[in-house]
Amino acid sequence: MKHTTTILSFLFVISTSVSQSQETSKKQSSEYRNPDKFKQMYDLLATPNMYRTASGAPGPEYYQQQADYKMDIELDDKNQKLYGTETITYTNNAKEALDYLWIQLDQNEKAKNSNSPLVESNKTDPVFSTQAFSRKYLEEDFDGGFNIDYVKDSKGKPMQYTVNQTMMRIELPKLLQHGEKISFSIKWWYNINNYTIDGGRSGYEHFDKDGNNLYVIAQFYPRMAVYNDVEGWQNMQFWGSGEFALPFGNFEVNITVPADHILEATGTLLNRSEVFTPEQLQRYQLAEKSFDKPVIVVTQAEAEAREKGFSTAKKTWKFKAENVRDFGISTSRKFIYDAMAVKTGNTTAMAISLYPKEGNPLWEEYSTRIVAHTLKSYSSFTFDYPYPKAISINARDQGMEYPMICWNYGRPDENGKYTDQTKYGMLGVICHEIGHNYFPMIVNSDERQWTWMDEGLNSFLEYLAEKSFDPNFPTRKGPAKNIVPYMSGDQKGLEPIMTNSESIRQFGNNAYGKPATALNILRETIMGHELFDYAFKTYANRWKFKHPTPEDFFRTMEDASAVDLDWFWRGWFYTTDYNDIGIKEVKKYFVSSDPTKEVAEFMKTRRRRDTKIGAMVYMVAEGSEDYKSEMNKPFKIVDYKALDEYVNQNFTPEEKAKLNEPKYFYQVTFDKPGGLVMPIIVELTFEDGTTESHYFPAQIWRKNDQEVSRTFATKKVISKILVDPKLETADIDTSNNSWPKTIEKSKFD
């Protein structure tokens, strides 16, 4: 039955009266001047090809290089130095031949001749602590760069190489053709930095009370750069912000440390019986069967006893890792060790935590549990966790990730007491860093170029994991309202998400918070859980153990969902536009079967005898006196009848009982001072206190980027109209979101 639609299609607006004044926005964004926010992104995205298809999937010619490593590493705990030799076997899977190789020397960012400190603006502080003044002006700078002893080919002959800051080019004796391999060896050493003083993503922490060090070792070896179909060689210098782009490979690493150290690293430990005591080995075997709670493998009492030993003997820990992009190590005689098993789909892994006694009781209670929960949560949105373990290391002031291992801050005070802020801060950073196993350790995006592709996607999944761990988790990144202060800021201090890592000024907001919010809005408001989750999981599975680009992500999300999102990517990722949707005007009408004499006379003058439409419903504005201005448009009509007469003539009693009977009509005009196009979410509140929600897709703005109107036909009187009632669209100014207009300040002021 479509009769109701037939009647309402003849609604005729006579006049208006109820309106609301609208304040203009504080500022207009540059993109707002473009009237077409829905144009396709052909001007922004790379052209699809045989390597990367228009669907967002890898193409038939997609390739990636492989770098395999065999390493022997030794830690000098007394002098804080690290020594290493490695043999790299590099396979060229590109169709083109290579005439040289590029190696990353990231430790050179801390070398004495590093350019990194020279690219930052600084000013003279008017007040210094004596320690800070001494370190800045009196003391010799820390020298932490690589010292390369040699680079040799497989026959032991020296190879020619050139070091350019954090990159080293190795000359090849002949072109490395498609499918060919080359093996070469490098010997090096460097001074390990005290990261609590000199900064950095790795290094050591010194404990004054017992004289011990806790090491978190990364970027510790010369690493192959990525060569691919997008960048060629990704040999952009490491300035400190943009992290790492690395190829996948297999690792065999032997790590020699003092015999009283407890150590963990990327990969499978091959000689556990040699480095664990029989009791520790038995406890670990029990942990492999414990899926509900952690098992203490190395106790606090054992750790405290080792703290006093300072053994001069050595032990070598042997690891093997397959299909990983990097390698991380952590070692100390202070470590307590606990572990439990966790099942994700068809795979089982070990969740492991290592921490000094300074981390207890907080770490023993929570760390391994949140590791296990994170693996389960992330796997549900992506793929079963493919690696044998995931390790959380307690390191002061750290938050950094590597395959299967990460370092995380969070400790109680000296009395073992901690606040909720400390607890949730620790849980959040562990969840985030463990989550990086998925992005970018497996879905291996180019961090040197696009920080948001790992940090933003990871922050979004972190939000979902935190809320499923604890519904009251004080999440910072993800909810739309949390990004409003950033997006409403001075445009001069902002840049688009699609900005190179080294050029981002507000790193946390731009690369973490805003993309996490964007994805949350896509899932909750625009696409819905089912479409979003399917598309996101498709992206993760298409590109696991591969090198995706932003285009691959954008295209896959559309390809797998049939949702056109070009308008969304363009606005949220390529501009600094903000969302601000308001109620400009409300016009209220009611149905009349008894038009005034003046209206009747006016209708007679507008008749057209060559056309007949049927019934005419008069929409009379409440209290109107200026309806004629609304009627100055031609229309065709020869007859009119009362609505009741039309209904009685055309519907049976049974059909009449099913008809809607709206009595009130509210034409609402929405304006958009902000540059972003977003859906309009409206909540109507009626006089009896009941509510009704309406959702209008962003495409409602496609023909008018400044204002649009919708008429709400209701049976009850509306007492309030509210835009974005749940604060889910990151609207920067809520003072224009309600009718009647309130004088309340914006929630974000």
XYZ file of C-alpha atoms in Angstrom:
749
model
C 0.000 0.000 0.000
C 1.478 3.344 -1.093
C -1.535 5.613 -0.502
C 0.108 7.565 2.295
C 2.974 8.471 0.033
C 0.492 9.631 -2.611
C -1.204 12.008 -0.225
C 1.951 13.499 1.157
C 3.370 14.027 -2.293
C 0.897 16.867 -2.780
C 1.871 18.837 0.283
C 1.823 22.527 -0.531
C 3.765 25.007 1.610
C 1.896 28.249 2.037
C 3.989 30.202 4.520
C 6.356 30.146 7.472
C 6.815 31.765 10.824
C 8.989 29.956 13.390
C 12.713 30.480 12.840
C 15.971 30.520 14.702
C 18.860 32.898 14.184
C 22.205 31.289 13.497
C 25.603 32.530 14.508
C 28.267 32.196 11.865
C 31.288 30.021 12.426
C 34.480 31.515 13.780
C 36.415 30.581 10.716
C 36.143 29.055 7.277
C 38.534 26.353 6.089
C 40.275 26.529 2.730
C 38.561 23.400 1.420
C 35.139 24.876 2.209
C 35.397 26.981 -0.924
C 35.237 23.841 -3.076
C 31.545 23.157 -3.727
C 32.070 19.495 -4.675
C 33.198 17.460 -1.693
C 32.094 14.237 -3.350
C 34.364 14.220 -6.378
C 36.299 11.001 -6.821
C 39.918 10.914 -5.652
C 41.607 10.385 -8.988
C 43.583 13.566 -8.370
C 45.012 12.269 -5.083
C 45.521 8.519 -5.369
C 48.272 6.760 -7.268
C 47.177 5.129 -10.508
C 46.391 1.411 -10.075
C 48.719 -0.998 -11.824
C 49.737 -4.635 -11.977
C 51.524 -4.316 -8.621
C 48.601 -2.721 -6.749
C 45.113 -3.027 -8.180
C 42.204 -0.596 -8.215
C 40.438 -2.855 -5.703
C 43.167 -2.264 -3.128
C 44.537 -5.807 -3.359
C 48.063 -6.846 -4.333
C 48.285 -7.273 -8.102
C 49.600 -10.221 -10.109
C 53.027 -8.557 -10.417
C 53.305 -7.640 -6.724
C 56.676 -8.539 -5.220
C 58.732 -7.868 -2.122
C 62.339 -8.364 -1.250
C 63.667 -10.701 1.422
C 66.516 -10.148 3.882
C 67.729 -13.058 6.050
C 70.127 -12.541 8.956
C 72.529 -14.696 10.954
C 73.958 -12.774 13.893
C 76.236 -13.161 16.886
C 75.712 -10.440 19.477
C 77.580 -9.812 22.735
C 76.611 -7.362 25.455
C 79.347 -5.757 27.590
C 77.326 -4.939 30.705
C 80.294 -3.424 32.534
C 81.026 -0.829 29.848
C 77.570 -0.650 28.209
C 78.731 -1.610 24.731
C 77.281 -3.960 22.167
C 79.342 -5.949 19.656
C 77.990 -7.811 16.671
C 78.697 -9.644 13.459
C 76.021 -10.496 10.914
C 75.668 -12.233 7.591
C 72.869 -10.872 5.449
C 71.448 -12.866 2.560
C 69.455 -10.563 0.318
C 67.092 -11.824 -2.402
C 66.087 -9.549 -5.274
C 62.513 -10.389 -6.264
C 62.052 -7.207 -8.323
C 61.950 -7.602 -12.084
C 64.653 -4.935 -12.435
C 68.318 -5.442 -11.560
C 69.953 -3.617 -8.613
C 73.371 -2.003 -8.812
C 73.752 -1.228 -5.084
C 72.119 -1.943 -1.728
C 71.031 0.446 1.012
C 71.507 -0.385 4.697
C 69.947 1.486 7.620
C 72.295 2.629 10.400
C 69.729 4.088 12.783
C 72.110 4.263 15.755
C 73.950 6.978 13.812
C 71.140 9.325 14.781
C 73.046 9.495 18.093
C 76.491 9.811 16.558
C 78.615 12.884 17.340
C 78.372 14.065 13.753
C 74.611 13.449 13.491
C 72.595 16.110 11.698
C 69.449 15.294 13.677
C 70.040 17.888 16.427
C 70.726 20.542 13.776
C 67.306 20.408 12.134
C 65.399 21.430 15.275
C 64.786 25.037 16.211
C 65.822 25.952 19.752
C 66.105 28.978 21.980
C 68.067 29.805 25.093
C 66.188 28.950 28.261
C 66.315 31.809 30.769
C 66.686 29.338 33.672
C 68.612 26.034 33.799
C 69.106 23.461 36.492
C 72.814 22.978 37.141
C 72.601 19.396 35.852
C 70.811 20.457 32.659
C 73.276 23.311 32.054
C 76.213 20.976 32.558
C 74.852 18.404 30.134
C 73.972 21.009 27.510
C 77.102 23.158 27.561
C 79.885 21.597 29.633
C 79.868 17.847 29.097
C 80.972 15.978 26.004
C 78.066 14.749 23.892
C 77.267 11.050 23.969
C 78.691 9.189 20.980
C 76.314 6.371 20.128
C 76.786 5.811 16.424
C 77.772 2.573 14.704
C 81.453 1.788 14.391
C 81.773 -0.371 11.264
C 84.804 -2.663 11.434
C 84.267 -4.223 8.026
C 81.872 -5.115 5.214
C 82.916 -8.299 3.374
C 81.476 -10.464 0.625
C 80.817 -14.194 0.973
C 84.468 -14.932 0.178
C 85.787 -12.608 2.842
C 86.852 -9.841 0.477
C 86.182 -6.193 1.464
C 83.219 -4.537 -0.201
C 83.099 -0.844 -1.040
C 80.589 1.141 1.002
C 79.638 4.749 1.693
C 78.025 5.980 4.907
C 75.643 8.920 4.582
C 74.456 9.731 8.124
C 71.912 7.001 8.965
C 72.213 5.222 5.594
C 74.987 3.097 4.111
C 75.251 2.251 0.417
C 77.041 -0.985 -0.469
C 78.420 -1.188 -4.007
C 77.800 -4.470 -5.819
C 80.502 -6.033 -7.999
C 77.862 -6.788 -10.616
C 74.152 -6.197 -11.110
C 71.926 -8.234 -8.837
C 69.396 -9.676 -11.280
C 65.802 -10.745 -10.643
C 65.708 -13.879 -8.472
C 69.382 -13.679 -7.522
C 70.763 -13.641 -3.966
C 73.823 -12.053 -2.452
C 75.405 -12.709 0.947
C 77.731 -10.348 2.768
C 78.949 -9.797 6.326
C 79.227 -6.750 8.580
C 81.076 -6.393 11.885
C 80.248 -3.457 14.162
C 79.994 -2.150 17.714
C 78.508 0.867 19.469
C 78.101 2.497 22.873
C 74.689 1.796 24.369
C 72.869 4.950 25.452
C 71.279 5.500 28.837
C 67.918 6.397 27.357
C 66.706 8.011 30.592
C 69.417 10.651 30.048
C 70.189 10.656 26.326
C 66.732 9.675 25.105
C 65.883 7.143 22.429
C 63.641 4.186 21.684
C 66.146 1.731 23.124
C 69.183 1.616 25.388
C 69.495 0.925 29.101
C 68.066 2.103 32.413
C 70.413 2.242 35.403
C 69.235 1.462 38.941
C 71.352 3.414 41.422
C 70.260 1.415 44.488
C 71.603 -1.938 43.316
C 73.924 -0.882 40.480
C 72.153 -2.946 37.829
C 71.104 -2.113 34.277
C 67.940 -3.083 32.428
C 68.518 -3.240 28.661
C 65.983 -2.766 25.889
C 67.990 -3.246 22.712
C 66.708 -2.348 19.239
C 67.969 -0.829 16.002
C 71.152 -2.556 17.186
C 72.276 -4.004 13.864
C 72.737 -2.674 10.316
C 69.347 -3.399 8.699
C 68.329 -3.693 5.069
C 66.193 -0.868 3.722
C 62.997 -1.580 1.787
C 63.040 -1.670 -2.001
C 59.580 -1.786 -3.599
C 57.378 -0.735 -6.512
C 56.352 2.541 -4.838
C 59.528 4.195 -3.547
C 62.295 2.183 -5.115
C 64.770 2.313 -2.235
C 63.181 3.764 0.896
C 66.404 5.439 2.034
C 64.961 8.517 3.704
C 67.215 9.526 6.578
C 66.207 8.709 10.156
C 65.710 12.089 11.832
C 64.069 10.682 14.938
C 60.294 10.853 14.368
C 59.587 8.728 11.287
C 60.160 5.172 12.384
C 61.129 2.230 10.272
C 60.548 0.598 6.893
C 61.917 -2.948 6.781
C 61.667 -6.074 4.600
C 60.635 -9.474 5.940
C 63.129 -12.236 6.509
C 64.310 -15.059 8.733
C 66.650 -14.523 11.691
C 69.096 -16.743 13.565
C 70.537 -14.761 16.469
C 72.913 -15.821 19.229
C 73.065 -13.348 22.130
C 75.798 -13.562 24.757
C 75.165 -11.810 28.084
C 76.286 -12.202 31.716
C 75.325 -15.645 33.017
C 73.046 -14.238 35.719
C 70.861 -12.321 33.224
C 67.311 -13.314 32.230
C 66.661 -12.485 28.566
C 63.867 -12.455 26.025
C 63.888 -11.597 22.336
C 62.069 -11.906 19.045
C 61.642 -15.502 17.924
C 61.689 -18.973 19.448
C 64.280 -19.727 22.159
C 66.171 -22.805 20.978
C 68.186 -23.639 24.116
C 65.824 -22.995 27.025
C 67.171 -25.938 29.011
C 70.657 -24.385 28.899
C 69.690 -20.926 30.148
C 66.850 -21.746 32.585
C 67.252 -23.679 35.805
C 65.394 -27.008 35.971
C 62.779 -25.381 38.234
C 62.288 -22.495 35.823
C 62.000 -24.855 32.885
C 59.331 -26.866 34.722
C 57.387 -23.701 35.508
C 57.562 -22.578 31.871
C 56.179 -25.928 30.732
C 53.308 -25.435 33.180
C 52.688 -21.939 31.757
C 52.363 -23.447 28.278
C 49.258 -25.265 29.550
C 47.796 -22.403 31.575
C 45.160 -20.477 29.597
C 43.378 -18.761 32.493
C 46.157 -17.120 34.518
C 49.903 -16.411 34.362
C 52.480 -18.708 35.914
C 55.544 -17.195 37.615
C 58.524 -18.695 35.773
C 61.318 -16.640 37.381
C 60.332 -15.501 40.862
C 60.957 -12.178 42.558
C 63.123 -13.919 45.151
C 65.296 -15.369 42.371
C 65.548 -11.958 40.719
C 66.544 -10.221 43.944
C 69.244 -12.842 44.557
C 70.665 -12.331 41.059
C 70.751 -8.548 41.523
C 73.599 -8.994 44.007
C 75.763 -11.352 41.955
C 77.280 -9.478 38.984
C 78.556 -12.705 37.452
C 81.628 -12.544 35.220
C 80.592 -15.769 33.489
C 78.603 -15.694 30.243
C 75.632 -17.454 28.691
C 74.488 -17.461 25.076
C 70.776 -17.398 24.297
C 69.892 -18.742 20.849
C 66.824 -17.573 18.925
C 65.245 -18.292 15.575
C 62.488 -16.169 14.035
C 60.733 -16.709 10.728
C 59.054 -14.111 8.520
C 59.685 -11.102 10.740
C 60.741 -7.598 9.760
C 62.940 -6.808 12.763
C 64.470 -8.117 15.974
C 64.395 -6.831 19.570
C 66.183 -7.926 22.763
C 65.732 -7.215 26.471
C 68.010 -8.482 29.220
C 68.764 -7.840 32.904
C 69.616 -9.711 36.076
C 66.677 -7.890 37.681
C 63.951 -9.613 35.674
C 60.967 -11.453 37.100
C 59.307 -13.571 34.380
C 55.711 -14.798 34.073
C 53.776 -16.345 31.194
C 50.516 -17.939 30.102
C 49.097 -19.496 26.956
C 46.529 -17.696 24.793
C 44.465 -19.119 21.949
C 43.449 -16.925 19.006
C 41.302 -18.859 16.557
C 43.384 -21.756 15.306
C 46.696 -20.595 16.788
C 48.187 -20.684 20.283
C 50.869 -18.303 21.522
C 52.574 -17.438 24.793
C 51.803 -14.154 26.544
C 54.900 -13.178 28.532
C 55.985 -10.355 30.835
C 59.418 -9.453 32.222
C 59.762 -6.783 34.903
C 62.005 -5.747 37.786
C 60.746 -5.867 41.377
C 60.101 -2.129 41.001
C 57.181 -3.064 38.745
C 55.363 -5.143 41.338
C 52.657 -5.699 42.419
C 51.197 -3.925 39.383
C 52.917 -5.937 36.682
C 52.410 -9.360 38.205
C 48.714 -8.606 38.494
C 47.979 -7.091 35.086
C 50.699 -7.198 32.414
C 50.411 -10.708 31.017
C 46.633 -10.643 31.315
C 46.354 -7.525 29.139
C 48.843 -9.068 26.668
C 46.579 -12.106 26.286
C 43.441 -9.977 26.008
C 45.032 -7.747 23.359
C 45.939 -10.736 21.191
C 42.387 -12.056 21.394
C 40.780 -8.690 20.671
C 43.036 -7.723 17.756
C 42.786 -11.186 16.205
C 38.990 -10.949 16.193
C 39.220 -7.880 13.936
C 42.143 -9.034 11.757
C 43.626 -12.556 11.687
C 44.783 -15.265 14.082
C 48.036 -14.206 15.757
C 50.711 -16.036 13.743
C 53.780 -15.694 15.986
C 54.726 -18.019 18.887
C 54.732 -15.343 21.599
C 54.133 -11.728 22.580
C 56.322 -10.162 25.285
C 55.799 -7.092 27.467
C 58.956 -5.606 29.050
C 58.705 -3.097 31.920
C 61.046 -0.210 31.113
C 60.834 3.247 32.636
C 59.428 5.972 30.360
C 59.290 3.650 27.362
C 56.628 2.681 24.858
C 58.083 0.995 21.799
C 57.365 -2.065 19.694
C 59.188 -4.779 17.757
C 58.085 -8.188 16.464
C 56.912 -10.293 19.424
C 58.449 -7.912 21.997
C 57.824 -4.399 23.304
C 58.848 -2.077 26.163
C 56.239 -0.377 28.334
C 56.187 2.165 31.150
C 54.210 2.087 34.407
C 55.404 1.384 37.951
C 53.997 1.833 41.456
C 55.709 4.022 44.023
C 58.417 2.728 46.370
C 55.750 1.353 48.710
C 54.028 -0.591 45.944
C 51.080 1.803 45.790
C 49.649 3.067 42.513
C 46.829 5.246 41.300
C 44.202 4.438 38.694
C 46.069 6.787 36.380
C 49.237 4.675 36.709
C 47.307 1.438 36.323
C 45.341 2.462 33.256
C 48.356 4.184 31.750
C 50.302 0.923 32.000
C 47.417 -1.153 30.649
C 46.952 1.261 27.760
C 50.581 1.339 26.681
C 50.908 -2.466 26.884
C 47.749 -2.904 24.813
C 49.024 -0.374 22.277
C 52.548 -1.766 21.921
C 51.450 -5.406 21.829
C 48.905 -4.355 19.208
C 51.716 -3.126 16.995
C 52.492 -6.776 16.256
C 49.570 -6.527 13.825
C 50.297 -3.012 12.515
C 53.066 -2.587 11.293
C 54.972 -5.760 12.224
C 52.709 -7.993 10.119
C 50.672 -5.545 8.011
C 53.973 -3.904 7.179
C 53.320 -0.276 6.257
C 56.065 2.300 5.687
C 56.463 4.075 9.040
C 59.187 6.323 7.707
C 56.623 7.830 5.366
C 53.163 7.410 6.942
C 53.012 7.225 10.735
C 49.204 7.092 10.758
C 49.104 3.776 8.905
C 50.419 1.958 11.953
C 49.813 4.344 14.855
C 46.334 5.434 13.786
C 45.033 1.983 12.897
C 46.627 0.569 16.032
C 45.146 3.291 18.259
C 41.709 2.486 16.843
C 42.060 -1.228 17.638
C 43.512 -0.326 21.026
C 40.318 1.595 21.782
C 38.199 -1.467 20.971
C 40.451 -3.732 23.046
C 40.448 -1.410 26.055
C 36.664 -1.127 26.092
C 36.229 -4.896 25.903
C 38.787 -5.334 28.716
C 37.061 -2.773 30.933
C 33.920 -0.889 29.802
C 34.957 2.000 32.063
C 38.480 2.193 30.650
C 39.424 5.910 30.421
C 40.242 5.767 26.726
C 41.862 8.850 25.210
C 41.975 8.044 21.495
C 38.935 6.912 19.516
C 35.834 8.723 20.815
C 34.903 11.567 18.477
C 34.553 14.200 21.187
C 38.174 13.723 22.283
C 39.634 14.995 18.994
C 37.556 18.179 18.910
C 40.074 20.436 20.717
C 42.709 19.503 18.125
C 40.516 19.827 15.032
C 39.100 23.150 16.201
C 42.548 24.617 16.743
C 44.345 27.283 14.757
C 44.661 26.074 11.165
C 48.195 27.462 11.023
C 49.279 24.827 13.521
C 47.673 21.865 11.784
C 48.518 19.655 8.852
C 46.562 16.828 7.162
C 46.910 13.247 8.347
C 48.504 12.543 4.955
C 51.700 14.309 5.975
C 55.163 12.783 6.132
C 56.152 11.652 9.606
C 58.970 14.161 9.999
C 56.751 17.167 9.213
C 54.028 16.507 11.781
C 53.947 19.026 14.601
C 51.292 17.570 16.897
C 52.322 13.949 16.580
C 49.894 12.381 19.053
C 46.818 14.166 17.742
C 47.646 13.966 14.044
C 49.076 10.450 13.658
C 47.326 8.660 16.537
C 44.164 10.444 17.675
C 42.635 11.825 14.481
C 42.926 8.655 12.327
C 41.701 6.538 15.261
C 38.699 8.851 15.575
C 38.095 8.721 11.826
C 37.978 4.923 11.849
C 35.740 4.889 14.896
C 33.309 7.259 13.166
C 33.378 5.070 10.061
C 32.523 2.018 12.134
C 29.962 3.516 14.480
C 28.239 6.154 12.379
C 28.857 5.828 8.637
C 29.392 2.175 7.699
C 28.104 0.221 10.678
C 29.877 -2.655 12.406
C 29.130 -5.376 9.884
C 30.330 -3.559 6.761
C 33.290 -1.928 8.470
C 34.528 -5.066 10.209
C 34.347 -7.106 7.021
C 36.244 -4.484 5.019
C 38.856 -3.917 7.722
C 39.493 -7.628 8.102
C 39.772 -7.897 4.308
C 42.472 -5.213 4.319
C 44.378 -6.907 7.144
C 44.333 -10.299 5.434
C 45.140 -8.944 1.971
C 48.220 -7.180 3.275
C 49.533 -9.310 6.144
C 53.239 -9.987 5.608
C 53.185 -7.436 2.772
C 53.831 -3.691 2.292
C 50.564 -1.707 1.890
C 50.233 1.969 0.970
C 47.487 4.433 1.974
C 45.793 3.868 -1.385
C 45.613 0.136 -0.702
C 43.796 0.815 2.552
C 41.391 3.409 1.136
C 40.505 1.273 -1.872
C 40.052 -1.956 0.064
C 37.680 -0.362 2.567
C 35.450 0.766 -0.311
C 35.917 -2.350 -2.436
C 34.867 -4.744 0.333
C 31.891 -2.704 1.548
C 30.290 -1.022 -1.490
C 30.413 2.257 0.430
C 31.773 5.260 -1.497
C 34.150 6.915 0.954
C 36.119 9.253 -1.282
C 34.428 12.228 0.388
C 35.504 10.893 3.776
C 39.164 10.177 2.939
C 39.462 13.525 1.163
C 38.092 15.529 4.076
C 39.525 13.665 7.049
C 42.915 12.614 5.673
C 43.865 15.193 3.035
C 42.627 18.418 4.647
C 42.514 20.053 8.068
C 38.786 20.751 7.749
C 36.573 20.391 10.793
C 32.941 19.408 11.285
C 30.372 21.976 12.396
C 26.724 21.326 11.563
C 24.025 23.514 13.066
C 20.303 24.274 12.965
C 19.782 27.461 11.019
C 15.990 27.671 10.975
C 12.863 25.753 11.915
C 9.493 26.320 10.209
C 6.447 24.788 11.823
C 3.215 23.862 9.918
C -0.109 22.181 10.505
C -2.729 20.695 8.132
C -5.852 22.806 7.455
C -9.041 21.727 5.650
C -10.508 25.214 5.921
C -8.252 27.681 4.081
C -8.803 31.373 4.661
C -10.664 33.489 2.138
C -7.406 35.139 1.128
C -5.799 31.764 0.416
C -8.817 30.647 -1.624
C -8.740 33.788 -3.763
C -5.018 33.316 -4.285
C -5.539 29.718 -5.396
C -8.106 30.750 -8.007
C -5.575 32.976 -9.714
C -3.058 30.140 -9.948
C -5.273 27.448 -11.507
C -4.327 25.659 -14.733
C -7.354 24.028 -16.386
C -5.277 21.749 -18.602
C -3.976 19.635 -15.706
C -5.596 17.782 -12.847
C -3.679 16.379 -9.874
C -6.371 15.385 -7.473
C -6.419 16.199 -3.803
C -4.709 19.233 -2.366
C -3.448 19.352 1.199
C -3.004 22.832 2.605
C 0.017 23.365 4.808
C -0.615 26.509 6.816
C 2.190 27.986 8.846
C 1.475 28.617 12.460
C 0.873 32.363 12.933
C 1.896 33.171 9.361
C 1.367 36.495 7.681
C 3.874 36.372 4.838
C 2.872 33.199 3.010
C 2.577 34.930 -0.383
C 6.328 35.311 -0.628
C 6.547 31.530 -0.387
C 3.958 31.020 -3.115
C 5.467 33.018 -5.935
C 6.220 29.898 -7.979
C 4.089 28.299 -10.744
C 2.210 25.077 -10.032
C -0.537 23.115 -11.777
C -3.842 22.391 -10.116
C -7.515 22.504 -11.171
C -9.284 21.276 -8.096
C -8.842 20.848 -4.429
C -10.640 18.839 -1.822
C -10.397 18.447 1.911
C -7.975 15.739 3.020
C -10.697 13.896 4.922
C -12.851 13.758 1.765
C -9.955 12.348 -0.254
C -9.183 9.689 2.326
C -12.812 8.620 2.676
C -13.168 8.235 -1.086
C -9.946 6.270 -1.677
C -9.436 3.971 1.328
C -11.396 1.217 3.011
C -11.847 1.350 6.792
C -9.178 -1.318 7.141
C -6.742 0.682 4.999
C -7.553 3.900 6.842
C -6.651 2.223 10.144
C -3.146 1.579 8.822
C -2.484 5.110 7.628
C -0.155 7.444 9.422
C -1.823 10.535 10.785
C 0.793 13.253 11.195
C -0.558 16.446 12.649
C 2.545 18.606 12.816
C 5.207 19.388 10.244
C 8.616 20.872 11.011
C 10.843 22.006 8.168
C 14.369 22.160 9.591
C 17.170 23.889 7.716
C 20.650 22.707 8.655
C 23.728 24.746 7.810
C 27.369 23.705 7.772
C 29.871 26.378 8.824
C 32.558 23.656 8.980
C 34.343 22.367 5.896
C 33.772 18.645 6.456
C 30.750 16.926 5.032
C 29.331 14.535 7.603
C 26.053 12.726 8.222
C 23.307 14.659 9.981
C 22.098 12.855 13.086
C 18.949 14.346 14.584
C 17.106 13.582 17.797
C 13.529 14.846 18.171
C 12.142 15.239 21.683
C 8.367 15.475 22.058
C 6.288 17.222 24.685
C 5.596 13.920 26.427
C 9.352 13.303 26.849
C 9.667 10.566 24.230
C 12.391 10.793 21.565
C 12.873 9.800 17.938
C 16.164 9.544 16.030
C 16.844 10.261 12.350
C 20.014 9.682 10.324
C 20.778 11.401 7.012
C 23.896 10.220 5.119
C 26.655 12.699 4.293
C 25.505 12.647 0.667
C 22.653 14.938 1.693
C 25.179 17.778 1.174
C 26.153 16.727 -2.360
C 24.121 19.445 -4.142
C 24.402 22.204 -1.571
C 27.465 22.371 0.629
C 26.087 25.211 2.729
C 22.593 24.253 3.846
C 19.947 21.553 3.419
C 16.402 21.095 4.704
C 14.324 18.176 5.931
C 10.657 18.077 6.945
C 9.650 15.952 9.930
C 5.980 14.881 9.995
C 4.935 13.963 13.516
C 1.840 13.023 15.481
C 3.062 14.901 18.543
C 4.392 18.375 19.202
C 8.183 18.621 19.124
C 9.680 20.404 22.115
C 13.360 20.062 21.142
C 15.508 19.249 18.107
C 19.135 18.240 18.681
C 21.917 17.560 16.161
C 24.528 14.905 17.012
C 23.018 14.043 20.388
C 25.681 11.422 21.245
C 28.641 13.560 20.105
C 29.678 11.005 17.488
C 30.695 13.251 14.561
C 33.397 15.441 16.177
C 31.279 18.584 15.851
C 33.517 21.390 17.120
C 30.713 23.750 18.219
C 27.596 22.377 19.877
C 26.108 25.770 20.675
C 24.280 25.758 17.304
C 23.112 22.152 17.535
C 19.756 22.613 19.260
C 16.321 24.179 18.735
C 15.013 26.106 20.500
C 18.432 27.676 20.653
C 20.071 27.361 24.042
C 22.483 29.804 25.581
C 24.681 27.011 26.909
C 28.305 27.135 25.898
C 29.740 24.432 23.705
C 30.731 21.304 25.570
C 34.197 21.788 24.133
C 34.757 25.410 25.148
